[in-house]
Short mmCIF file of C-alpha atoms (C1' of nucleotides) in Angstrom, two decimals:
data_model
loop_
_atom_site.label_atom_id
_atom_site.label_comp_id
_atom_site.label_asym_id
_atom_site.label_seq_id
_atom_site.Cartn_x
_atom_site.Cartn_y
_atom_site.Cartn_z
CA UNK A 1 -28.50 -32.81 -18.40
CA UNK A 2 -31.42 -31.53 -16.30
CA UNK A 3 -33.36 -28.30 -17.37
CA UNK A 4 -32.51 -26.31 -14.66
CA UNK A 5 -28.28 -26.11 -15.08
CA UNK A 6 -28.98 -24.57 -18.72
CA UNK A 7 -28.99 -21.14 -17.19
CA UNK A 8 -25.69 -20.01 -16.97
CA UNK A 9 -24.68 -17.36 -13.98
CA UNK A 10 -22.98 -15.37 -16.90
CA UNK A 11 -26.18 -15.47 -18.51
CA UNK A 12 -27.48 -13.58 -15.85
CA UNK A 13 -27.56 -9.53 -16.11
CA UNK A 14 -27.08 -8.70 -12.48
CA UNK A 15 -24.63 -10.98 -11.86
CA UNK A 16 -23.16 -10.09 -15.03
CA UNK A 17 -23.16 -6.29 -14.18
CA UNK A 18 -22.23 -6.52 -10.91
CA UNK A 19 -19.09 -8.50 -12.10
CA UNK A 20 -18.46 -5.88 -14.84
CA UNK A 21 -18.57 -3.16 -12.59
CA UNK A 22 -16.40 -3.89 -9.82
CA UNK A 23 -13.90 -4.90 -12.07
CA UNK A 24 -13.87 -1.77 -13.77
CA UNK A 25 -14.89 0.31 -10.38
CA UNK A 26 -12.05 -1.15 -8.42
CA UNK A 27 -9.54 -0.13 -10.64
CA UNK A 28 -10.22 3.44 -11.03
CA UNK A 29 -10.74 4.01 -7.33
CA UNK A 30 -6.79 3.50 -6.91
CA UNK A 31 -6.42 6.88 -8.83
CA UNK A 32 -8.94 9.14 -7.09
CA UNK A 33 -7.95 7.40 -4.10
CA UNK A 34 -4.27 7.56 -3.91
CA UNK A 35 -4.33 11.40 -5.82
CA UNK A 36 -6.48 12.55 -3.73
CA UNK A 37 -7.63 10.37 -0.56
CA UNK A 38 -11.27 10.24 -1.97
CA UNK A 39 -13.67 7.84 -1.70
CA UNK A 40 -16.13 6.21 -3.77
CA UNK A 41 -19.08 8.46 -3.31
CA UNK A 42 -16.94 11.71 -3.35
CA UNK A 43 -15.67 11.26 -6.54
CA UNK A 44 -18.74 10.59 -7.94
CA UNK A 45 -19.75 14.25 -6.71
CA UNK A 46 -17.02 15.95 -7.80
CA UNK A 47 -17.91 14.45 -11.36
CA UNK A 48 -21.68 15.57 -10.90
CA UNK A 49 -20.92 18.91 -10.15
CA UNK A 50 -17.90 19.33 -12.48
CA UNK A 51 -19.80 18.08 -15.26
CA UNK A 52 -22.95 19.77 -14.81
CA UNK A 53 -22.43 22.95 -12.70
CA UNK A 54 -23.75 23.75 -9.49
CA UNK A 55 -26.80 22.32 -8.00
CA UNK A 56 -27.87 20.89 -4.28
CA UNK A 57 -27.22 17.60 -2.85
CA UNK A 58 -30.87 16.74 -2.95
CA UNK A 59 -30.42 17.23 -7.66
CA UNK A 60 -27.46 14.97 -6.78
CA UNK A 61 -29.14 12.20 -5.28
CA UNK A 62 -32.07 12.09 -7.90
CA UNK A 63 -29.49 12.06 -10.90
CA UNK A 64 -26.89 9.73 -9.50
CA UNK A 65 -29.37 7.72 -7.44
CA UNK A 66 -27.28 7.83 -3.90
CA UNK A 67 -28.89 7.81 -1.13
CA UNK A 68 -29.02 11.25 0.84
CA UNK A 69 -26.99 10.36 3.99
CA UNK A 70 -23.80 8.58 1.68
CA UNK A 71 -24.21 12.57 -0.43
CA UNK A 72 -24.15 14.87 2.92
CA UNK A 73 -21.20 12.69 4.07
CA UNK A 74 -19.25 12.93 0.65
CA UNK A 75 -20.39 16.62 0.55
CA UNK A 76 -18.80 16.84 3.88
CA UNK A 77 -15.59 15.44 3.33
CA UNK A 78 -15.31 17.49 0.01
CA UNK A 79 -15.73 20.70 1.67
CA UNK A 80 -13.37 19.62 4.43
CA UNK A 81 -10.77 18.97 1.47
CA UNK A 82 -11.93 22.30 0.09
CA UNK A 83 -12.84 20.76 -2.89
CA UNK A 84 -16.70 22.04 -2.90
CA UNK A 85 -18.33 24.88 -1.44
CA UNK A 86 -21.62 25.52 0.01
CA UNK A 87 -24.28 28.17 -0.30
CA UNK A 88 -27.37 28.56 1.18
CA UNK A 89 -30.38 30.00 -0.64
CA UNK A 90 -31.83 33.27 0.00
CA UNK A 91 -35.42 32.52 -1.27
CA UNK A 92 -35.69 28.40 0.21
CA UNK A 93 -32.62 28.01 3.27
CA UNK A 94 -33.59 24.29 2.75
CA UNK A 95 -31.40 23.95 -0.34
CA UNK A 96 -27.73 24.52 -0.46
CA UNK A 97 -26.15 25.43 -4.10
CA UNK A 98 -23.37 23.21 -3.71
CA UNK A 99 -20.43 23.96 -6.28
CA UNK A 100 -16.77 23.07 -7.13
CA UNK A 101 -13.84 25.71 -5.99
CA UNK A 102 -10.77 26.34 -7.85
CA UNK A 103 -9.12 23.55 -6.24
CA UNK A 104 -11.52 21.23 -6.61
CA UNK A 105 -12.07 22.60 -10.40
CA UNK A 106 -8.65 21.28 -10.88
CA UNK A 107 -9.05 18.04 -9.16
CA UNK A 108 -11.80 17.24 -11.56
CA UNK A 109 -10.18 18.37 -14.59
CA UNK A 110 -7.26 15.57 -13.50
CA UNK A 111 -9.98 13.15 -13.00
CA UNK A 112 -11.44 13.47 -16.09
CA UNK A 113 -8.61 13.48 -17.86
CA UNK A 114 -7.37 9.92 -16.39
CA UNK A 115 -10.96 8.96 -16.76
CA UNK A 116 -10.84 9.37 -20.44
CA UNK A 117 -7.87 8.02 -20.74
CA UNK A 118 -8.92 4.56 -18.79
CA UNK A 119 -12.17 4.48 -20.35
CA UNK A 120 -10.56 4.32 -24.15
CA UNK A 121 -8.16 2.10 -22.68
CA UNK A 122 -10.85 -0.16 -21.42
CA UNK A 123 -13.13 0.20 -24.91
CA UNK A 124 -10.50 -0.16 -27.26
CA UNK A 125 -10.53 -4.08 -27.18
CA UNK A 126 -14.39 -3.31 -28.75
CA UNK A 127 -15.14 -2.11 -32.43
CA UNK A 128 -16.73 1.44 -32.19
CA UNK A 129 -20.04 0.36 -33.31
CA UNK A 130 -20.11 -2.50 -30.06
CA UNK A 131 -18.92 0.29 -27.82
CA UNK A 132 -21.34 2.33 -28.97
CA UNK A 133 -24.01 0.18 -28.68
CA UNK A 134 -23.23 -1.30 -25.21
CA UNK A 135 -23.19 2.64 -23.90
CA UNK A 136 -26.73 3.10 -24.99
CA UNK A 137 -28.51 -0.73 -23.35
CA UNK A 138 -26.78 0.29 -20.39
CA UNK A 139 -27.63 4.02 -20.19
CA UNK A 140 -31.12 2.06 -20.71
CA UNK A 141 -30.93 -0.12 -18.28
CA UNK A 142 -29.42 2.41 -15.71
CA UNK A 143 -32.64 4.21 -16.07
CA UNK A 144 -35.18 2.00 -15.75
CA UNK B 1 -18.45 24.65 -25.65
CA UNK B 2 -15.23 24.32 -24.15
CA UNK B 3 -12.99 20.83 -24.96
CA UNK B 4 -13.43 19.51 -21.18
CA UNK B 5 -17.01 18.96 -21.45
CA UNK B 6 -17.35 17.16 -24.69
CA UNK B 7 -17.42 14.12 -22.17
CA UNK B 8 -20.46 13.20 -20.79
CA UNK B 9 -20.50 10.98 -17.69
CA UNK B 10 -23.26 8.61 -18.78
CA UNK B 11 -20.10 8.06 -21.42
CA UNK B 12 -18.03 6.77 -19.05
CA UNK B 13 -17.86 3.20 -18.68
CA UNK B 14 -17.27 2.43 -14.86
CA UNK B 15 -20.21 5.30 -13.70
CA UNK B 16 -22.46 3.71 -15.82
CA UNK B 17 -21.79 -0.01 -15.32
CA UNK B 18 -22.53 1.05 -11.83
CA UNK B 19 -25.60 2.65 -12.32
CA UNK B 20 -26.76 0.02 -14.08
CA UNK B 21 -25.29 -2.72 -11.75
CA UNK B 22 -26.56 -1.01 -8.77
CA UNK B 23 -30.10 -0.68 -10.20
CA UNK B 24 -30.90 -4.25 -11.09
CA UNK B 25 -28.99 -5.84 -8.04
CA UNK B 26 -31.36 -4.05 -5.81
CA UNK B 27 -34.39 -5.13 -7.82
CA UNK B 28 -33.07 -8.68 -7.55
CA UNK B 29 -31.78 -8.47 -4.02
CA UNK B 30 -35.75 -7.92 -2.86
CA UNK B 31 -36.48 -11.10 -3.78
CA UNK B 32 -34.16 -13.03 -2.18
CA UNK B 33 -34.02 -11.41 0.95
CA UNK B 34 -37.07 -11.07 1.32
CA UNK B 35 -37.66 -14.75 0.41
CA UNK B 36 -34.96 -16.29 2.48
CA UNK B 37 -33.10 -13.65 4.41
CA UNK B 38 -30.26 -13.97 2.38
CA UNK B 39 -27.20 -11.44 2.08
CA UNK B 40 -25.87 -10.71 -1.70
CA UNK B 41 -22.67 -12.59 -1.36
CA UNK B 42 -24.88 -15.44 0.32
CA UNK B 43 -26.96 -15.72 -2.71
CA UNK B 44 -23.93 -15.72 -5.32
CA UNK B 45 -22.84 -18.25 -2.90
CA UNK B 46 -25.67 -20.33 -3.16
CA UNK B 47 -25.57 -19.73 -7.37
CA UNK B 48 -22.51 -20.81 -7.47
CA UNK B 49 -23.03 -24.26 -5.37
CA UNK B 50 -26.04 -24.79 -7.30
CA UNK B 51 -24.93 -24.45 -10.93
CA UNK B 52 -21.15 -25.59 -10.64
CA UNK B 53 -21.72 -28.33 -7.76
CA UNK B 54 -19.65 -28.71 -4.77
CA UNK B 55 -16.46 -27.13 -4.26
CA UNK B 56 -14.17 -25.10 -1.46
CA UNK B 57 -14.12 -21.49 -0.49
CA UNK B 58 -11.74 -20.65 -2.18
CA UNK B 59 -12.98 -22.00 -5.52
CA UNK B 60 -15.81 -19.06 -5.09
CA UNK B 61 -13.73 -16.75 -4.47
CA UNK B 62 -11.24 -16.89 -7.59
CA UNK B 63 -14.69 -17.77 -9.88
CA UNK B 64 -16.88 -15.27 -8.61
CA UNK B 65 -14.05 -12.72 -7.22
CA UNK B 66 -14.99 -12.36 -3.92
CA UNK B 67 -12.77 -11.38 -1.22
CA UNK B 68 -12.10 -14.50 1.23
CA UNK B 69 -13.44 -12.97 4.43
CA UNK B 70 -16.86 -12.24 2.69
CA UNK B 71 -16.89 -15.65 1.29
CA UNK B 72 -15.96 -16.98 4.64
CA UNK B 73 -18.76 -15.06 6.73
CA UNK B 74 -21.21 -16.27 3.89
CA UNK B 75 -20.71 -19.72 4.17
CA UNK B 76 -21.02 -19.46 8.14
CA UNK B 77 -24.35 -17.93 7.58
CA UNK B 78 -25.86 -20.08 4.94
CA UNK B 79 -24.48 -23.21 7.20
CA UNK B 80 -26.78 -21.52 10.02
CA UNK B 81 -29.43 -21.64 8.03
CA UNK B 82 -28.87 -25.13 6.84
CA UNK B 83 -28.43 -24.29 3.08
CA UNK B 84 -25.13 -25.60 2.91
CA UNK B 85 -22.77 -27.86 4.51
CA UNK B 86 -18.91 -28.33 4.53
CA UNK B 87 -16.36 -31.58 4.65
CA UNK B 88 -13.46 -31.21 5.28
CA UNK B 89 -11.21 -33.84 2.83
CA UNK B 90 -8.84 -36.28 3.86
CA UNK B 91 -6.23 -35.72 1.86
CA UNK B 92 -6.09 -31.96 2.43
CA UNK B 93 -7.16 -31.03 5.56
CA UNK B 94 -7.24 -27.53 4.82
CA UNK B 95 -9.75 -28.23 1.75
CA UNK B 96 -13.59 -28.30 2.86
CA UNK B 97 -15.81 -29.35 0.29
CA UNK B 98 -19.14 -27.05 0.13
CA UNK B 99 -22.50 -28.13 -0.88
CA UNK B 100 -25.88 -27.42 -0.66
CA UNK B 101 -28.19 -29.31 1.34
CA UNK B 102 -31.67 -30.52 -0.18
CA UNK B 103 -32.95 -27.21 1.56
CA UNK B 104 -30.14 -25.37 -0.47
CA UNK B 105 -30.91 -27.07 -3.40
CA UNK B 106 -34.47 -25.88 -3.58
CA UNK B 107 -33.97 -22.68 -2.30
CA UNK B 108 -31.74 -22.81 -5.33
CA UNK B 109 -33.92 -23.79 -7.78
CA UNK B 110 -36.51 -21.34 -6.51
CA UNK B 111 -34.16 -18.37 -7.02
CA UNK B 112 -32.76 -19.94 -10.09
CA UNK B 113 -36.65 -19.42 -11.64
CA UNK B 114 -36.78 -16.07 -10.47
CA UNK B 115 -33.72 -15.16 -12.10
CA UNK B 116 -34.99 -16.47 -15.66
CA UNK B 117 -37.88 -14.20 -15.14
CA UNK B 118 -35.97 -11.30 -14.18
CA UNK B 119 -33.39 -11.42 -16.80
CA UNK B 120 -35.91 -12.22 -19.26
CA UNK B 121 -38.31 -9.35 -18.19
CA UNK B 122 -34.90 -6.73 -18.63
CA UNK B 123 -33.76 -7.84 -21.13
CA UNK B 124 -37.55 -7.80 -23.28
CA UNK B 125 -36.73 -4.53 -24.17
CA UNK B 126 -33.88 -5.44 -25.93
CA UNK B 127 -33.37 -7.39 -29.33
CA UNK B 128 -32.25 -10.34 -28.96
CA UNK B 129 -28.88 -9.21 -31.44
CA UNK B 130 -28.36 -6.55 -28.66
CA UNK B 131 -28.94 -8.82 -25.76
CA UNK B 132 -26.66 -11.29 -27.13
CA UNK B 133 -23.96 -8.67 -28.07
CA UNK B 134 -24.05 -7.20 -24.43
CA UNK B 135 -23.31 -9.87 -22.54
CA UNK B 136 -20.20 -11.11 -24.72
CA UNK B 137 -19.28 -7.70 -24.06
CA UNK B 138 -20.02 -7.82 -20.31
CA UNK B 139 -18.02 -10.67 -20.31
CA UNK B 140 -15.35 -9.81 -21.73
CA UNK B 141 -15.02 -6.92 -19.17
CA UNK B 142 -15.59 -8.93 -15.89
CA UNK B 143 -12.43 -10.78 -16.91
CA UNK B 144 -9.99 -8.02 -17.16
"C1'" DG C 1 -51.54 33.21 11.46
"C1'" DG C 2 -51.69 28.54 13.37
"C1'" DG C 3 -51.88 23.71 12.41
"C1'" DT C 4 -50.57 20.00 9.31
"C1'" DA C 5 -47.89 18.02 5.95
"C1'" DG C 6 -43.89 17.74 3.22
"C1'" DT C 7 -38.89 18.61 1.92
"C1'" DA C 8 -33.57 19.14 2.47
"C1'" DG C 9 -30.22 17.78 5.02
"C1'" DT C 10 -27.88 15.78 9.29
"C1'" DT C 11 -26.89 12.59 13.04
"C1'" DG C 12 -26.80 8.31 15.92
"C1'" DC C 13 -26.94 3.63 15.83
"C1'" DT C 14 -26.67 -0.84 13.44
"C1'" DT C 15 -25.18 -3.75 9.80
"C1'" DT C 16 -21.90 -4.88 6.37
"C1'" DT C 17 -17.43 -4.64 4.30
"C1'" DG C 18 -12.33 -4.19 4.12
"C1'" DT C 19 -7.69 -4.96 6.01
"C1'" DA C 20 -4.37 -7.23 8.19
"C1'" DA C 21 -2.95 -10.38 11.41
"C1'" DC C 22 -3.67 -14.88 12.84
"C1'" DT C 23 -4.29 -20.36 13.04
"C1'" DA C 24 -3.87 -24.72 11.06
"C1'" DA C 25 -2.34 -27.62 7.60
"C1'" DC C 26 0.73 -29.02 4.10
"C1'" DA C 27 5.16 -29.12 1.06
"C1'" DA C 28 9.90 -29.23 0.05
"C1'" DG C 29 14.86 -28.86 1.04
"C1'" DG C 30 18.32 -29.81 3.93
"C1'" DC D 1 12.40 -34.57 11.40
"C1'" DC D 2 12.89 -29.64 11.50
"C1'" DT D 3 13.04 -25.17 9.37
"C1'" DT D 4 11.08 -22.09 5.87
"C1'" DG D 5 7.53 -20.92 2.82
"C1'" DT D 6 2.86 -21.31 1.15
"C1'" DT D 7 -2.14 -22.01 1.20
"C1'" DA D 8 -7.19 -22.22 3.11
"C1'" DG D 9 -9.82 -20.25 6.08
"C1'" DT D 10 -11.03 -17.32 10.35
"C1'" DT D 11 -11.14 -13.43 13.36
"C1'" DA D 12 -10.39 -8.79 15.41
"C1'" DC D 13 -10.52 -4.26 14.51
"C1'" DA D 14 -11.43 -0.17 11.47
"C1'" DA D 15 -13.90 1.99 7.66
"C1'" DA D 16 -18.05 2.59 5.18
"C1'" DA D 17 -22.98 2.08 4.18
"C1'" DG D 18 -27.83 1.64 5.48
"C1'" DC D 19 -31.75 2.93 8.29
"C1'" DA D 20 -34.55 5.58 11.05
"C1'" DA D 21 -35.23 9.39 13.82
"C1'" DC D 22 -34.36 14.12 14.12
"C1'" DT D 23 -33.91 19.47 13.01
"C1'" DA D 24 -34.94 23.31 10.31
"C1'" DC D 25 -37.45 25.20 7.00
"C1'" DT D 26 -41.38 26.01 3.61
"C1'" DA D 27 -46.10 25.46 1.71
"C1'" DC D 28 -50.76 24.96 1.97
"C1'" DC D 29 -55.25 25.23 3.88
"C1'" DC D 30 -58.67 26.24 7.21
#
DNA sequence: GGGTAGTAGTTGCTTTTGTAACTAACAAGG
DNA sequence: CCTTGTTAGTTACAAAAGCAACTACTACCC
């Protein structure tokens, strides 16, 4: 055996994460998508915003890293859903508070709850202290 | 603190494998398409080839999960560039075999070394007890 | 306060991906 | 052999993402 075939592709992170994820990715779209015709990029705003209160599109793209033009489209399509709302600010009319309604308060509540529900689903083949551990490499590695 | 927000996102296993998927593909992707022009299903094509040997099209796609059309337009484009090359077999016409060319090959073995270093630069800031334990665990979830 | 630079967000155009329908080849039962 | 069903791979068309140029606004500095 030569020395360049002992590097396995599963050895390999990227590969490896990119694998991981759109395993895991692909099968919770078919919720948000079918409950609620959203894609991708939308739900991840609703979660943003549901999670951590209002803030602009700009706070959205710096915390989730997605670029700005795949946010003002989601942001778009969420208001036309009237999931979100948007509010210009008096003191910079550059920024836009952007914030859940009431409807879209309850389509994130849903979400979440079907997200907690897949994500112990999905962790419960792991012992706590794995789970726990992978969480914090890849919250690591997410920020890097 | 109300019982809805006692989940964090960066707890939830799909966001975050995507963060983290999304942030070292894109690190890696520079290099190789940069380097060689290549697409990102082209170079998993081109990883597979190289580390498993010759096989079909569809052999890629149930391996690496990759939806036949994307497989399909990246073998056209790596045969363009000459990196790989198909046969079709006798006994089953509808078979072709792929492999890389010589060209492939090193272009291969090229990206193959920068791969090493990447994943070895990543994962430095791990121990090796956690690196270890996060890709059985990675595993483990691509195969769901 | 007018010019320059920088920021938030949008839009138009191009590239890439996804979906579904298609071709070509084989297999198996009658 | 010929019909029916299945598989590998391609292609046409539609959806989504990326990129770069644009508008509207603010901030700073002379």
């Amino acid at each position: 055996m030569t020395k360049k075939n002992d590097f396995d592709l599963k050895d390999f992170m990227p590969y490896l994460l990119n694998q991981a994820a759109e395993v895991m990715s692909r099968d919770f779209e078919v919720i948000y998508r079918s409950r609620y015709g959203m894609l991708r990029t939308e739900w991840r705003v609703v979660f943003h915003l549901g999670r951590y209160g209002a803030m602009t599109a700009k706070d959205i793209c710096d915390r989730a890293r997605i670029h700005k033009t795949k946010v003002s489209r989601a942001v778009r399509a969420l208001e036309t859903k009237r999931f979100l709302r948007r509010e210009q600010q008096v003191n910079d009319r550059r920024h836009e508070s952007l914030s859940l309604t009431p409807t879209g308060q309850r389509v994130f509540e849903d979400l979440l709850k079907e997200a907690r529900t897949y994500d112990k689903e999905v962790m419960s083949q792991f012992s706590d202290g794995d789970a726990a551990q992978i969480r914090k490499v890849l919250i690591q590695i997410a920020q890097l």
